[in-house]
XYZ file of C-alpha atoms in Angstrom:
122
model
C -8.900 27.867 -105.598
C -12.127 29.376 -107.470
C -13.172 31.041 -104.536
C -9.763 32.895 -103.777
C -10.073 34.149 -107.310
C -13.553 35.019 -106.759
C -12.485 36.790 -103.673
C -9.381 38.512 -105.566
C -11.551 39.788 -108.186
C -13.890 41.317 -106.042
C -11.114 43.014 -104.275
C -9.864 44.541 -107.366
C -13.280 45.556 -108.437
C -14.018 47.665 -105.079
C -10.561 49.230 -105.245
C -11.671 50.274 -108.899
C -14.796 51.563 -107.432
C -13.193 53.279 -104.928
C -10.651 55.008 -107.214
C -13.423 56.127 -109.685
C -15.045 57.759 -106.378
C -11.935 59.587 -105.316
C -11.403 60.603 -108.865
C -15.137 62.338 -109.017
C -14.592 63.723 -105.342
C -11.597 65.488 -106.271
C -13.398 66.809 -109.856
C -15.977 67.954 -107.750
C -14.127 69.672 -105.162
C -12.216 71.416 -107.864
C -15.259 72.617 -109.405
C -16.696 73.892 -106.379
C -13.112 75.627 -105.390
C -13.200 77.347 -108.847
C -16.773 78.798 -108.512
C -16.040 79.659 -105.306
C -13.000 81.642 -106.701
C -15.060 83.219 -109.549
C -17.639 84.547 -106.905
C -14.722 85.778 -104.682
C -13.749 87.859 -107.544
C -17.129 89.493 -107.801
C -17.034 90.707 -103.829
C -15.103 93.011 -102.048
C -13.856 93.786 -98.643
C -14.966 91.317 -95.817
C -17.070 89.097 -98.271
C -14.081 88.817 -100.389
C -12.018 87.671 -97.478
C -14.610 85.555 -96.144
C -14.795 83.344 -99.175
C -11.244 83.310 -99.901
C -10.635 82.002 -96.313
C -12.893 79.062 -96.927
C -11.383 78.357 -100.163
C -8.202 78.128 -98.154
C -9.821 75.849 -95.390
C -11.539 73.665 -97.882
C -8.164 72.934 -99.690
C -6.369 72.339 -96.344
C -9.297 69.805 -95.916
C -8.886 67.821 -98.809
C -4.831 67.866 -98.748
C -5.138 66.337 -95.113
C -7.722 63.647 -96.130
C -6.096 60.147 -96.444
C -9.232 58.039 -95.345
C -11.863 57.388 -98.191
C -14.842 57.103 -95.965
C -13.829 60.471 -94.373
C -13.197 62.030 -97.703
C -16.851 61.245 -98.340
C -17.996 63.072 -94.590
C -15.767 65.815 -95.612
C -17.083 66.417 -98.992
C -20.515 66.829 -97.587
C -18.955 69.340 -95.327
C -17.624 71.070 -98.110
C -20.728 71.205 -100.291
C -22.268 72.497 -97.200
C -20.220 75.285 -96.483
C -19.709 76.279 -100.283
C -23.545 76.222 -100.806
C -24.225 78.491 -97.658
C -21.519 80.996 -98.353
C -22.003 81.259 -101.902
C -26.091 81.619 -101.724
C -25.492 84.059 -99.086
C -23.209 86.236 -101.249
C -25.156 85.736 -104.378
C -28.076 86.944 -102.543
C -26.427 90.232 -101.135
C -24.832 90.813 -104.991
C -28.422 90.568 -106.218
C -29.308 92.931 -103.355
C -26.468 95.375 -104.088
C -27.683 95.141 -107.940
C -31.146 95.820 -107.261
C -29.969 98.981 -105.007
C -27.640 100.363 -107.587
C -30.541 100.255 -110.485
C -33.222 101.815 -107.935
C -30.682 104.875 -107.013
C -30.253 105.340 -110.963
C -33.291 107.289 -111.967
C -32.083 107.634 -115.671
C -32.814 103.726 -115.763
C -36.383 102.224 -117.090
C -36.160 100.613 -113.975
C -35.331 103.618 -111.897
C -38.350 105.366 -113.809
C -40.788 102.601 -113.061
C -39.502 102.451 -109.299
C -39.840 106.026 -108.807
C -43.673 106.177 -110.560
C -44.948 103.000 -108.379
C -43.286 105.147 -105.195
C -44.784 108.532 -106.426
C -48.307 107.091 -106.921
C -48.639 105.547 -103.482
C -50.959 107.324 -101.413
C -49.415 109.153 -98.125
């Protein structure tokens, strides 16, 4: 009987671990989706639509997931999609911001850039 109780206790322990992992996954996914949404609000046009489309795909991916081990694989896919898309868009935002600064000759950065460019040998 003791072995049966131990086995049953271990099954409950495993179930608790899986439940905690599912909660952690859900929290992580929520944060990723939230951050992607925040980024989308900073973007315009196709870039914004692309991020919003990814958010919907990700939400759909997790609403359909019932397999705990499959959820882990899907979570890795989610993190990959989110990271790639967000890093690409952040780089694009930084470049756009730099171009905007460079086009404003009244700003300190704009003046420095103009000085550097005008001092280059032709």
